[in-house]
PDB file of C-alpha atoms in Angstrom:
ATOM      1  CA  UNK A1109      59.655 -25.638  -1.019  1.00  0.00           C
ATOM      2  CA  UNK A1110      62.492 -23.953  -2.862  1.00  0.00           C
ATOM      3  CA  UNK A1111      63.474 -20.382  -3.361  1.00  0.00           C
ATOM      4  CA  UNK A1112      64.001 -20.763  -7.073  1.00  0.00           C
ATOM      5  CA  UNK A1113      61.830 -19.034  -9.604  1.00  0.00           C
ATOM      6  CA  UNK A1114      59.929 -21.273 -11.953  1.00  0.00           C
ATOM      7  CA  UNK A1115      57.901 -20.853 -15.120  1.00  0.00           C
ATOM      8  CA  UNK A1116      54.842 -22.641 -16.380  1.00  0.00           C
ATOM      9  CA  UNK A1117      55.897 -25.291 -18.869  1.00  0.00           C
ATOM     10  CA  UNK A1118      53.804 -26.869 -21.569  1.00  0.00           C
ATOM     11  CA  UNK A1119      53.705 -30.063 -19.500  1.00  0.00           C
ATOM     12  CA  UNK A1120      52.353 -28.164 -16.487  1.00  0.00           C
ATOM     13  CA  UNK A1121      49.633 -26.584 -18.592  1.00  0.00           C
ATOM     14  CA  UNK A1122      48.698 -29.981 -19.978  1.00  0.00           C
ATOM     15  CA  UNK A1123      48.427 -31.400 -16.470  1.00  0.00           C
ATOM     16  CA  UNK A1124      46.242 -28.536 -15.378  1.00  0.00           C
ATOM     17  CA  UNK A1125      44.013 -29.035 -18.396  1.00  0.00           C
ATOM     18  CA  UNK A1126      43.522 -32.644 -17.405  1.00  0.00           C
ATOM     19  CA  UNK A1127      42.395 -31.896 -13.869  1.00  0.00           C
ATOM     20  CA  UNK A1128      38.890 -32.791 -12.835  1.00  0.00           C
ATOM     21  CA  UNK A1129      36.310 -31.096 -10.669  1.00  0.00           C
ATOM     22  CA  UNK A1130      36.854 -29.949  -7.125  1.00  0.00           C
ATOM     23  CA  UNK A1131      37.163 -32.450  -4.301  1.00  0.00           C
ATOM     24  CA  UNK A1132      36.726 -31.973  -0.568  1.00  0.00           C
ATOM     25  CA  UNK A1133      37.862 -34.718   1.787  1.00  0.00           C
ATOM     26  CA  UNK A1134      36.568 -33.928   5.246  1.00  0.00           C
ATOM     27  CA  UNK A1135      37.994 -35.565   8.326  1.00  0.00           C
ATOM     28  CA  UNK A1136      36.335 -34.855  11.637  1.00  0.00           C
ATOM     29  CA  UNK A1137      36.209 -31.171  10.855  1.00  0.00           C
ATOM     30  CA  UNK A1138      34.454 -29.151   8.197  1.00  0.00           C
ATOM     31  CA  UNK A1139      36.069 -28.863   4.785  1.00  0.00           C
ATOM     32  CA  UNK A1140      34.843 -27.659   1.463  1.00  0.00           C
ATOM     33  CA  UNK A1141      36.205 -27.228  -2.021  1.00  0.00           C
ATOM     34  CA  UNK A1142      34.829 -25.814  -5.245  1.00  0.00           C
ATOM     35  CA  UNK A1143      36.498 -25.523  -8.618  1.00  0.00           C
ATOM     36  CA  UNK A1144      35.363 -23.538 -11.627  1.00  0.00           C
ATOM     37  CA  UNK A1145      36.286 -23.637 -15.303  1.00  0.00           C
ATOM     38  CA  UNK A1146      38.823 -26.345 -16.075  1.00  0.00           C
ATOM     39  CA  UNK A1147      40.527 -25.997 -12.690  1.00  0.00           C
ATOM     40  CA  UNK A1148      40.392 -28.169  -9.620  1.00  0.00           C
ATOM     41  CA  UNK A1149      40.287 -27.782  -5.860  1.00  0.00           C
ATOM     42  CA  UNK A1150      41.116 -30.118  -3.030  1.00  0.00           C
ATOM     43  CA  UNK A1151      40.604 -29.752   0.715  1.00  0.00           C
ATOM     44  CA  UNK A1152      41.426 -32.006   3.644  1.00  0.00           C
ATOM     45  CA  UNK A1153      40.768 -31.579   7.361  1.00  0.00           C
ATOM     46  CA  UNK A1154      41.661 -33.597  10.455  1.00  0.00           C
ATOM     47  CA  UNK A1155      40.637 -33.355  14.106  1.00  0.00           C
ATOM     48  CA  UNK A1156      37.992 -30.629  14.502  1.00  0.00           C
ATOM     49  CA  UNK A1157      36.794 -27.098  13.808  1.00  0.00           C
ATOM     50  CA  UNK A1158      38.537 -26.908  10.443  1.00  0.00           C
ATOM     51  CA  UNK A1159      37.216 -24.876   7.530  1.00  0.00           C
ATOM     52  CA  UNK A1160      38.331 -25.034   3.912  1.00  0.00           C
ATOM     53  CA  UNK A1161      36.831 -22.819   1.200  1.00  0.00           C
ATOM     54  CA  UNK A1162      38.059 -22.802  -2.404  1.00  0.00           C
ATOM     55  CA  UNK A1163      36.482 -20.596  -5.087  1.00  0.00           C
ATOM     56  CA  UNK A1164      37.885 -20.719  -8.615  1.00  0.00           C
ATOM     57  CA  UNK A1165      36.694 -19.381 -11.955  1.00  0.00           C
ATOM     58  CA  UNK A1166      37.784 -19.392 -15.578  1.00  0.00           C
ATOM     59  CA  UNK A1167      40.396 -21.928 -16.645  1.00  0.00           C
ATOM     60  CA  UNK A1168      43.462 -23.883 -15.509  1.00  0.00           C
ATOM     61  CA  UNK A1169      43.139 -23.028 -11.786  1.00  0.00           C
ATOM     62  CA  UNK A1170      44.404 -25.477  -9.176  1.00  0.00           C
ATOM     63  CA  UNK A1171      44.210 -25.294  -5.372  1.00  0.00           C
ATOM     64  CA  UNK A1172      45.140 -27.867  -2.733  1.00  0.00           C
ATOM     65  CA  UNK A1173      44.654 -27.512   1.039  1.00  0.00           C
ATOM     66  CA  UNK A1174      45.708 -29.967   3.764  1.00  0.00           C
ATOM     67  CA  UNK A1175      45.088 -29.154   7.436  1.00  0.00           C
ATOM     68  CA  UNK A1176      45.670 -30.992  10.685  1.00  0.00           C
ATOM     69  CA  UNK A1177      44.815 -29.640  14.100  1.00  0.00           C
ATOM     70  CA  UNK A1178      42.037 -27.513  15.540  1.00  0.00           C
ATOM     71  CA  UNK A1179      40.399 -24.212  14.624  1.00  0.00           C
ATOM     72  CA  UNK A1180      42.221 -23.858  11.320  1.00  0.00           C
ATOM     73  CA  UNK A1181      40.876 -21.920   8.338  1.00  0.00           C
ATOM     74  CA  UNK A1182      42.078 -21.702   4.755  1.00  0.00           C
ATOM     75  CA  UNK A1183      40.377 -19.591   2.092  1.00  0.00           C
ATOM     76  CA  UNK A1184      41.568 -19.523  -1.521  1.00  0.00           C
ATOM     77  CA  UNK A1185      39.938 -17.352  -4.185  1.00  0.00           C
ATOM     78  CA  UNK A1186      41.332 -17.437  -7.724  1.00  0.00           C
ATOM     79  CA  UNK A1187      40.142 -16.037 -11.042  1.00  0.00           C
ATOM     80  CA  UNK A1188      41.809 -15.782 -14.397  1.00  0.00           C
ATOM     81  CA  UNK A1189      44.190 -18.296 -15.966  1.00  0.00           C
ATOM     82  CA  UNK A1190      46.994 -20.631 -14.852  1.00  0.00           C
ATOM     83  CA  UNK A1191      46.744 -20.019 -11.105  1.00  0.00           C
ATOM     84  CA  UNK A1192      48.131 -22.434  -8.548  1.00  0.00           C
ATOM     85  CA  UNK A1193      47.848 -22.303  -4.759  1.00  0.00           C
ATOM     86  CA  UNK A1194      48.953 -24.809  -2.118  1.00  0.00           C
ATOM     87  CA  UNK A1195      48.304 -24.561   1.627  1.00  0.00           C
ATOM     88  CA  UNK A1196      49.460 -26.958   4.334  1.00  0.00           C
ATOM     89  CA  UNK A1197      48.703 -26.199   7.979  1.00  0.00           C
ATOM     90  CA  UNK A1198      49.311 -27.954  11.290  1.00  0.00           C
ATOM     91  CA  UNK A1199      48.561 -26.660  14.757  1.00  0.00           C
ATOM     92  CA  UNK A1200      45.771 -24.662  16.248  1.00  0.00           C
ATOM     93  CA  UNK A1201      43.794 -21.446  15.712  1.00  0.00           C
ATOM     94  CA  UNK A1202      45.541 -20.385  12.514  1.00  0.00           C
ATOM     95  CA  UNK A1203      44.335 -18.760   9.322  1.00  0.00           C
ATOM     96  CA  UNK A1204      45.548 -18.584   5.726  1.00  0.00           C
ATOM     97  CA  UNK A1205      43.853 -16.482   3.045  1.00  0.00           C
ATOM     98  CA  UNK A1206      45.024 -16.415  -0.579  1.00  0.00           C
ATOM     99  CA  UNK A1207      43.396 -14.224  -3.212  1.00  0.00           C
ATOM    100  CA  UNK A1208      44.656 -14.171  -6.771  1.00  0.00           C
ATOM    101  CA  UNK A1209      43.438 -12.584  -9.979  1.00  0.00           C
ATOM    102  CA  UNK A1210      45.058 -12.107 -13.346  1.00  0.00           C
ATOM    103  CA  UNK A1211      47.179 -14.671 -15.158  1.00  0.00           C
ATOM    104  CA  UNK A1212      49.586 -17.380 -14.018  1.00  0.00           C
ATOM    105  CA  UNK A1213      50.027 -16.356 -10.380  1.00  0.00           C
ATOM    106  CA  UNK A1214      51.427 -18.862  -7.863  1.00  0.00           C
ATOM    107  CA  UNK A1215      51.294 -19.060  -4.072  1.00  0.00           C
ATOM    108  CA  UNK A1216      52.540 -21.773  -1.728  1.00  0.00           C
ATOM    109  CA  UNK A1217      52.116 -21.572   2.054  1.00  0.00           C
ATOM    110  CA  UNK A1218      53.452 -24.053   4.588  1.00  0.00           C
ATOM    111  CA  UNK A1219      52.755 -23.207   8.195  1.00  0.00           C
ATOM    112  CA  UNK A1220      52.828 -24.925  11.562  1.00  0.00           C
ATOM    113  CA  UNK A1221      52.185 -23.647  15.034  1.00  0.00           C
ATOM    114  CA  UNK A1222      49.492 -21.758  16.839  1.00  0.00           C
ATOM    115  CA  UNK A1223      47.566 -18.509  16.333  1.00  0.00           C
ATOM    116  CA  UNK A1224      49.323 -17.663  13.095  1.00  0.00           C
ATOM    117  CA  UNK A1225      47.970 -15.653  10.165  1.00  0.00           C
ATOM    118  CA  UNK A1226      49.061 -15.542   6.540  1.00  0.00           C
ATOM    119  CA  UNK A1227      47.346 -13.308   3.976  1.00  0.00           C
ATOM    120  CA  UNK A1228      48.405 -13.206   0.334  1.00  0.00           C
ATOM    121  CA  UNK A1229      46.894 -10.983  -2.339  1.00  0.00           C
ATOM    122  CA  UNK A1230      48.204 -11.061  -5.891  1.00  0.00           C
ATOM    123  CA  UNK A1231      46.934  -9.333  -8.994  1.00  0.00           C
ATOM    124  CA  UNK A1232      48.533  -9.060 -12.375  1.00  0.00           C
ATOM    125  CA  UNK A1233      50.547 -11.781 -14.086  1.00  0.00           C
ATOM    126  CA  UNK A1234      53.247 -14.303 -13.233  1.00  0.00           C
ATOM    127  CA  UNK A1235      53.508 -13.372  -9.545  1.00  0.00           C
ATOM    128  CA  UNK A1236      54.951 -15.888  -7.089  1.00  0.00           C
ATOM    129  CA  UNK A1237      54.966 -16.231  -3.304  1.00  0.00           C
ATOM    130  CA  UNK A1238      56.607 -18.956  -1.224  1.00  0.00           C
ATOM    131  CA  UNK A1239      55.820 -18.576   2.483  1.00  0.00           C
ATOM    132  CA  UNK A1240      56.893 -20.629   5.504  1.00  0.00           C
ATOM    133  CA  UNK A1241      55.612 -19.917   9.001  1.00  0.00           C
ATOM    134  CA  UNK A1242      56.545 -21.701  12.219  1.00  0.00           C
ATOM    135  CA  UNK A1243      55.927 -20.820  15.844  1.00  0.00           C
ATOM    136  CA  UNK A1244      53.200 -18.909  17.590  1.00  0.00           C
ATOM    137  CA  UNK A1245      51.232 -15.704  16.993  1.00  0.00           C
ATOM    138  CA  UNK A1246      53.111 -14.767  13.840  1.00  0.00           C
ATOM    139  CA  UNK A1247      51.503 -12.772  11.043  1.00  0.00           C
ATOM    140  CA  UNK A1248      52.293 -12.176   7.368  1.00  0.00           C
ATOM    141  CA  UNK A1249      50.596  -9.853   4.906  1.00  0.00           C
ATOM    142  CA  UNK A1250      51.909 -10.087   1.336  1.00  0.00           C
ATOM    143  CA  UNK A1251      50.530  -7.994  -1.518  1.00  0.00           C
ATOM    144  CA  UNK A1252      51.915  -8.111  -5.060  1.00  0.00           C
ATOM    145  CA  UNK A1253      50.717  -6.136  -8.059  1.00  0.00           C
ATOM    146  CA  UNK A1254      52.115  -5.814 -11.530  1.00  0.00           C
ATOM    147  CA  UNK A1255      53.987  -8.671 -13.183  1.00  0.00           C
ATOM    148  CA  UNK A1256      56.775 -11.164 -12.480  1.00  0.00           C
ATOM    149  CA  UNK A1257      57.330 -10.204  -8.848  1.00  0.00           C
ATOM    150  CA  UNK A1258      58.668 -12.839  -6.442  1.00  0.00           C
ATOM    151  CA  UNK A1259      58.575 -13.090  -2.654  1.00  0.00           C
ATOM    152  CA  UNK A1260      60.168 -15.723  -0.446  1.00  0.00           C
ATOM    153  CA  UNK A1261      59.310 -15.372   3.249  1.00  0.00           C
ATOM    154  CA  UNK A1262      60.405 -17.612   6.137  1.00  0.00           C
ATOM    155  CA  UNK A1263      59.064 -16.628   9.562  1.00  0.00           C
ATOM    156  CA  UNK A1264      59.803 -18.582  12.734  1.00  0.00           C
ATOM    157  CA  UNK A1265      59.463 -17.687  16.383  1.00  0.00           C
ATOM    158  CA  UNK A1266      56.796 -15.862  18.306  1.00  0.00           C
ATOM    159  CA  UNK A1267      54.770 -12.686  17.760  1.00  0.00           C
ATOM    160  CA  UNK A1268      56.633 -11.660  14.625  1.00  0.00           C
ATOM    161  CA  UNK A1269      54.963  -9.482  11.990  1.00  0.00           C
ATOM    162  CA  UNK A1270      55.801  -9.108   8.301  1.00  0.00           C
ATOM    163  CA  UNK A1271      54.176  -6.713   5.845  1.00  0.00           C
ATOM    164  CA  UNK A1272      55.323  -6.875   2.239  1.00  0.00           C
ATOM    165  CA  UNK A1273      54.089  -4.849  -0.724  1.00  0.00           C
ATOM    166  CA  UNK A1274      55.519  -5.085  -4.238  1.00  0.00           C
ATOM    167  CA  UNK A1275      54.097  -3.128  -7.153  1.00  0.00           C
ATOM    168  CA  UNK A1276      55.751  -3.123 -10.544  1.00  0.00           C
ATOM    169  CA  UNK A1277      57.781  -5.593 -12.554  1.00  0.00           C
ATOM    170  CA  UNK A1278      60.482  -8.120 -11.645  1.00  0.00           C
ATOM    171  CA  UNK A1279      60.842  -7.081  -8.011  1.00  0.00           C
ATOM    172  CA  UNK A1280      62.341  -9.729  -5.711  1.00  0.00           C
ATOM    173  CA  UNK A1281      62.217 -10.096  -1.936  1.00  0.00           C
ATOM    174  CA  UNK A1282      63.847 -12.585   0.448  1.00  0.00           C
ATOM    175  CA  UNK A1283      62.871 -12.355   4.125  1.00  0.00           C
ATOM    176  CA  UNK A1284      64.071 -14.472   7.045  1.00  0.00           C
ATOM    177  CA  UNK A1285      62.681 -13.699  10.498  1.00  0.00           C
ATOM    178  CA  UNK A1286      63.611 -15.496  13.717  1.00  0.00           C
ATOM    179  CA  UNK A1287      63.051 -14.744  17.379  1.00  0.00           C
ATOM    180  CA  UNK A1288      60.307 -12.951  19.264  1.00  0.00           C
ATOM    181  CA  UNK A1289      58.417  -9.728  18.694  1.00  0.00           C
ATOM    182  CA  UNK A1290      60.193  -8.598  15.551  1.00  0.00           C
ATOM    183  CA  UNK A1291      58.511  -6.471  12.899  1.00  0.00           C
ATOM    184  CA  UNK A1292      59.380  -6.076   9.214  1.00  0.00           C
ATOM    185  CA  UNK A1293      57.787  -3.760   6.687  1.00  0.00           C
ATOM    186  CA  UNK A1294      59.058  -3.709   3.114  1.00  0.00           C
ATOM    187  CA  UNK A1295      57.566  -1.778   0.188  1.00  0.00           C
ATOM    188  CA  UNK A1296      58.965  -1.913  -3.334  1.00  0.00           C
ATOM    189  CA  UNK A1297      57.351   0.310  -5.928  1.00  0.00           C
ATOM    190  CA  UNK A1298      58.939   0.202  -9.342  1.00  0.00           C
ATOM    191  CA  UNK A1299      60.871  -2.335 -11.378  1.00  0.00           C
ATOM    192  CA  UNK A1300      63.705  -4.778 -10.729  1.00  0.00           C
ATOM    193  CA  UNK A1301      64.224  -3.766  -7.115  1.00  0.00           C
ATOM    194  CA  UNK A1302      65.647  -6.271  -4.639  1.00  0.00           C
ATOM    195  CA  UNK A1303      65.267  -6.538  -0.884  1.00  0.00           C
ATOM    196  CA  UNK A1304      66.913  -9.017   1.461  1.00  0.00           C
ATOM    197  CA  UNK A1305      66.116  -8.940   5.178  1.00  0.00           C
ATOM    198  CA  UNK A1306      67.401 -11.281   7.855  1.00  0.00           C
ATOM    199  CA  UNK A1307      66.165 -10.459  11.338  1.00  0.00           C
ATOM    200  CA  UNK A1308      66.991 -12.439  14.462  1.00  0.00           C
ATOM    201  CA  UNK A1309      66.625 -11.747  18.140  1.00  0.00           C
ATOM    202  CA  UNK A1310      63.943  -9.874  20.008  1.00  0.00           C
ATOM    203  CA  UNK A1311      61.810  -6.778  19.402  1.00  0.00           C
ATOM    204  CA  UNK A1312      63.708  -5.627  16.326  1.00  0.00           C
ATOM    205  CA  UNK A1313      62.208  -3.313  13.708  1.00  0.00           C
ATOM    206  CA  UNK A1314      62.982  -3.034  10.003  1.00  0.00           C
ATOM    207  CA  UNK A1315      61.241  -0.580   7.655  1.00  0.00           C
ATOM    208  CA  UNK A1316      62.325  -0.359   4.000  1.00  0.00           C
ATOM    209  CA  UNK A1317      60.834   1.651   1.146  1.00  0.00           C
ATOM    210  CA  UNK A1318      62.293   1.408  -2.345  1.00  0.00           C
ATOM    211  CA  UNK A1319      60.869   3.311  -5.309  1.00  0.00           C
ATOM    212  CA  UNK A1320      62.304   3.460  -8.775  1.00  0.00           C
ATOM    213  CA  UNK A1321      64.403   0.969 -10.716  1.00  0.00           C
ATOM    214  CA  UNK A1322      67.215  -1.408  -9.730  1.00  0.00           C
ATOM    215  CA  UNK A1323      67.448  -0.327  -6.104  1.00  0.00           C
ATOM    216  CA  UNK A1324      68.916  -2.858  -3.691  1.00  0.00           C
ATOM    217  CA  UNK A1325      68.756  -3.255   0.090  1.00  0.00           C
ATOM    218  CA  UNK A1326      70.419  -5.993   2.096  1.00  0.00           C
ATOM    219  CA  UNK A1327      70.048  -5.877   5.868  1.00  0.00           C
ATOM    220  CA  UNK A1328      70.972  -8.173   8.710  1.00  0.00           C
ATOM    221  CA  UNK A1329      69.899  -7.578  12.290  1.00  0.00           C
ATOM    222  CA  UNK A1330      70.301  -9.579  15.478  1.00  0.00           C
ATOM    223  CA  UNK A1331      70.155  -8.913  19.172  1.00  0.00           C
ATOM    224  CA  UNK A1332      67.500  -6.939  20.993  1.00  0.00           C
ATOM    225  CA  UNK A1333      65.540  -3.755  20.332  1.00  0.00           C
ATOM    226  CA  UNK A1334      67.491  -2.742  17.238  1.00  0.00           C
ATOM    227  CA  UNK A1335      65.799  -0.699  14.519  1.00  0.00           C
ATOM    228  CA  UNK A1336      66.521   0.437  10.991  1.00  0.00           C
ATOM    229  CA  UNK A1337      64.757   2.623   8.457  1.00  0.00           C
ATOM    230  CA  UNK A1338      65.815   2.693   4.791  1.00  0.00           C
ATOM    231  CA  UNK A1339      64.347   4.818   1.997  1.00  0.00           C
ATOM    232  CA  UNK A1340      65.681   4.730  -1.555  1.00  0.00           C
ATOM    233  CA  UNK A1341      64.131   6.591  -4.461  1.00  0.00           C
ATOM    234  CA  UNK A1342      65.729   6.679  -7.868  1.00  0.00           C
ATOM    235  CA  UNK A1343      67.927   4.450  -9.978  1.00  0.00           C
ATOM    236  CA  UNK A1344      70.425   1.804  -8.918  1.00  0.00           C
ATOM    237  CA  UNK A1345      70.913   2.812  -5.308  1.00  0.00           C
ATOM    238  CA  UNK A1346      72.313   0.315  -2.802  1.00  0.00           C
ATOM    239  CA  UNK A1347      72.033   0.098   0.985  1.00  0.00           C
ATOM    240  CA  UNK A1348      73.704  -2.480   3.232  1.00  0.00           C
ATOM    241  CA  UNK A1349      73.043  -2.391   6.979  1.00  0.00           C
ATOM    242  CA  UNK A1350      74.333  -4.836   9.597  1.00  0.00           C
ATOM    243  CA  UNK A1351      73.415  -4.520  13.268  1.00  0.00           C
ATOM    244  CA  UNK A1352      74.126  -6.719  16.279  1.00  0.00           C
ATOM    245  CA  UNK A1353      73.761  -6.138  19.962  1.00  0.00           C
ATOM    246  CA  UNK A1354      71.128  -3.993  21.589  1.00  0.00           C
ATOM    247  CA  UNK A1355      69.308  -0.695  21.069  1.00  0.00           C
ATOM    248  CA  UNK A1356      71.092   0.280  17.879  1.00  0.00           C
ATOM    249  CA  UNK A1357      69.412   2.536  15.318  1.00  0.00           C
ATOM    250  CA  UNK A1358      70.258   3.071  11.648  1.00  0.00           C
ATOM    251  CA  UNK A1359      68.580   5.359   9.123  1.00  0.00           C
ATOM    252  CA  UNK A1360      69.471   5.599   5.426  1.00  0.00           C
ATOM    253  CA  UNK A1361      67.840   8.000   2.949  1.00  0.00           C
ATOM    254  CA  UNK A1362      69.020   8.044  -0.655  1.00  0.00           C
ATOM    255  CA  UNK A1363      67.487   9.864  -3.608  1.00  0.00           C
ATOM    256  CA  UNK A1364      68.996  10.090  -7.049  1.00  0.00           C
ATOM    257  CA  UNK A1365      71.180   7.508  -8.747  1.00  0.00           C
ATOM    258  CA  UNK A1366      74.124   5.210  -8.069  1.00  0.00           C
ATOM    259  CA  UNK A1367      74.425   5.885  -4.334  1.00  0.00           C
ATOM    260  CA  UNK A1368      75.944   3.304  -1.976  1.00  0.00           C
ATOM    261  CA  UNK A1369      75.504   3.289   1.796  1.00  0.00           C
ATOM    262  CA  UNK A1370      77.092   0.751   4.153  1.00  0.00           C
ATOM    263  CA  UNK A1371      76.380   0.802   7.889  1.00  0.00           C
ATOM    264  CA  UNK A1372      77.865  -1.641  10.404  1.00  0.00           C
ATOM    265  CA  UNK A1373      77.043  -1.414  14.096  1.00  0.00           C
ATOM    266  CA  UNK A1374      77.698  -3.738  17.014  1.00  0.00           C
ATOM    267  CA  UNK A1375      76.918  -4.013  20.681  1.00  0.00           C
ATOM    268  CA  UNK A1376      74.788  -1.325  22.307  1.00  0.00           C
ATOM    269  CA  UNK A1377      73.371   2.134  21.799  1.00  0.00           C
ATOM    270  CA  UNK A1378      74.826   3.131  18.433  1.00  0.00           C
ATOM    271  CA  UNK A1379      73.036   5.533  16.132  1.00  0.00           C
ATOM    272  CA  UNK A1380      73.790   6.197  12.452  1.00  0.00           C
ATOM    273  CA  UNK A1381      72.073   8.434   9.907  1.00  0.00           C
ATOM    274  CA  UNK A1382      72.987   8.647   6.223  1.00  0.00           C
ATOM    275  CA  UNK A1383      71.349  11.109   3.797  1.00  0.00           C
ATOM    276  CA  UNK A1384      72.508  11.206   0.191  1.00  0.00           C
ATOM    277  CA  UNK A1385      71.101  13.055  -2.812  1.00  0.00           C
ATOM    278  CA  UNK A1386      72.331  13.621  -6.310  1.00  0.00           C
ATOM    279  CA  UNK A1387      74.609  11.218  -8.136  1.00  0.00           C
ATOM    280  CA  UNK A1388      77.057   8.435  -7.171  1.00  0.00           C
ATOM    281  CA  UNK A1389      77.753   9.240  -3.527  1.00  0.00           C
ATOM    282  CA  UNK A1390      79.277   6.646  -1.186  1.00  0.00           C
ATOM    283  CA  UNK A1391      78.908   6.502   2.600  1.00  0.00           C
ATOM    284  CA  UNK A1392      80.495   4.009   4.982  1.00  0.00           C
ATOM    285  CA  UNK A1393      79.823   3.924   8.730  1.00  0.00           C
ATOM    286  CA  UNK A1394      81.331   1.440  11.193  1.00  0.00           C
ATOM    287  CA  UNK A1395      80.707   1.648  14.926  1.00  0.00           C
ATOM    288  CA  UNK A1396      81.274  -0.575  17.931  1.00  0.00           C
ATOM    289  CA  UNK A1397      80.693  -0.095  21.637  1.00  0.00           C
ATOM    290  CA  UNK A1398      80.951  -2.309  24.682  1.00  0.00           C
TER     291      UNK A1398
END
């Protein structure tokens, strides 16, 4: 799985047109596949207590599910044109649900581990999600509306949660989560916004809301019990936050246009708050404590 955006080529469309009816290949578990229109579905299950359900309608849909383990579920529902969904699961007691409607949406999920959940909902056109999940008791909820939005999410560790919502056009998100007990919530409402989050360590919290056009947030957090809250509303605002250590807190609020906020904190117990309104303000905060 790559992080690169791709488009549907004429060759891809031709391949989809040539696909046959749905196929379910059941191992010792319970699998099922159903394809509608000119699309196709495929499901595989190994070991026991597996469930695969594929529902497709209209034309050019394709879905493929491969599972290995116990108590796994995968549900794919697609309607419209040019949809593609892939799911591959290994482990135990996990669940993946993909729901797509509109035109030319794409979702690919690759997960391994135990007690994990991945939910993807896409409506509109030309949306794409690439999701990787490893570990135990992790959860992802990804919702994209509009057109040409892209999300790449890589979650590994234990008891991590990710909630992502993108609504608009050409929004892009990259999320990397490692460690235990971390939570990430990112909402982008508007056009051409970008969010990058890298969270490592334990019990960290990241909450980002971006509304408007061409806003950008890049955050990096490691250590234990660190938290950050970023809100940007307007045009071409930028926020960069870097935290390491323990029990640090950063809050950035920017409304207007062309603001830049940079916050760097290390070690323990730092607190930073940045509030900017108007036009083209710049804030830089650097703290360290031992």
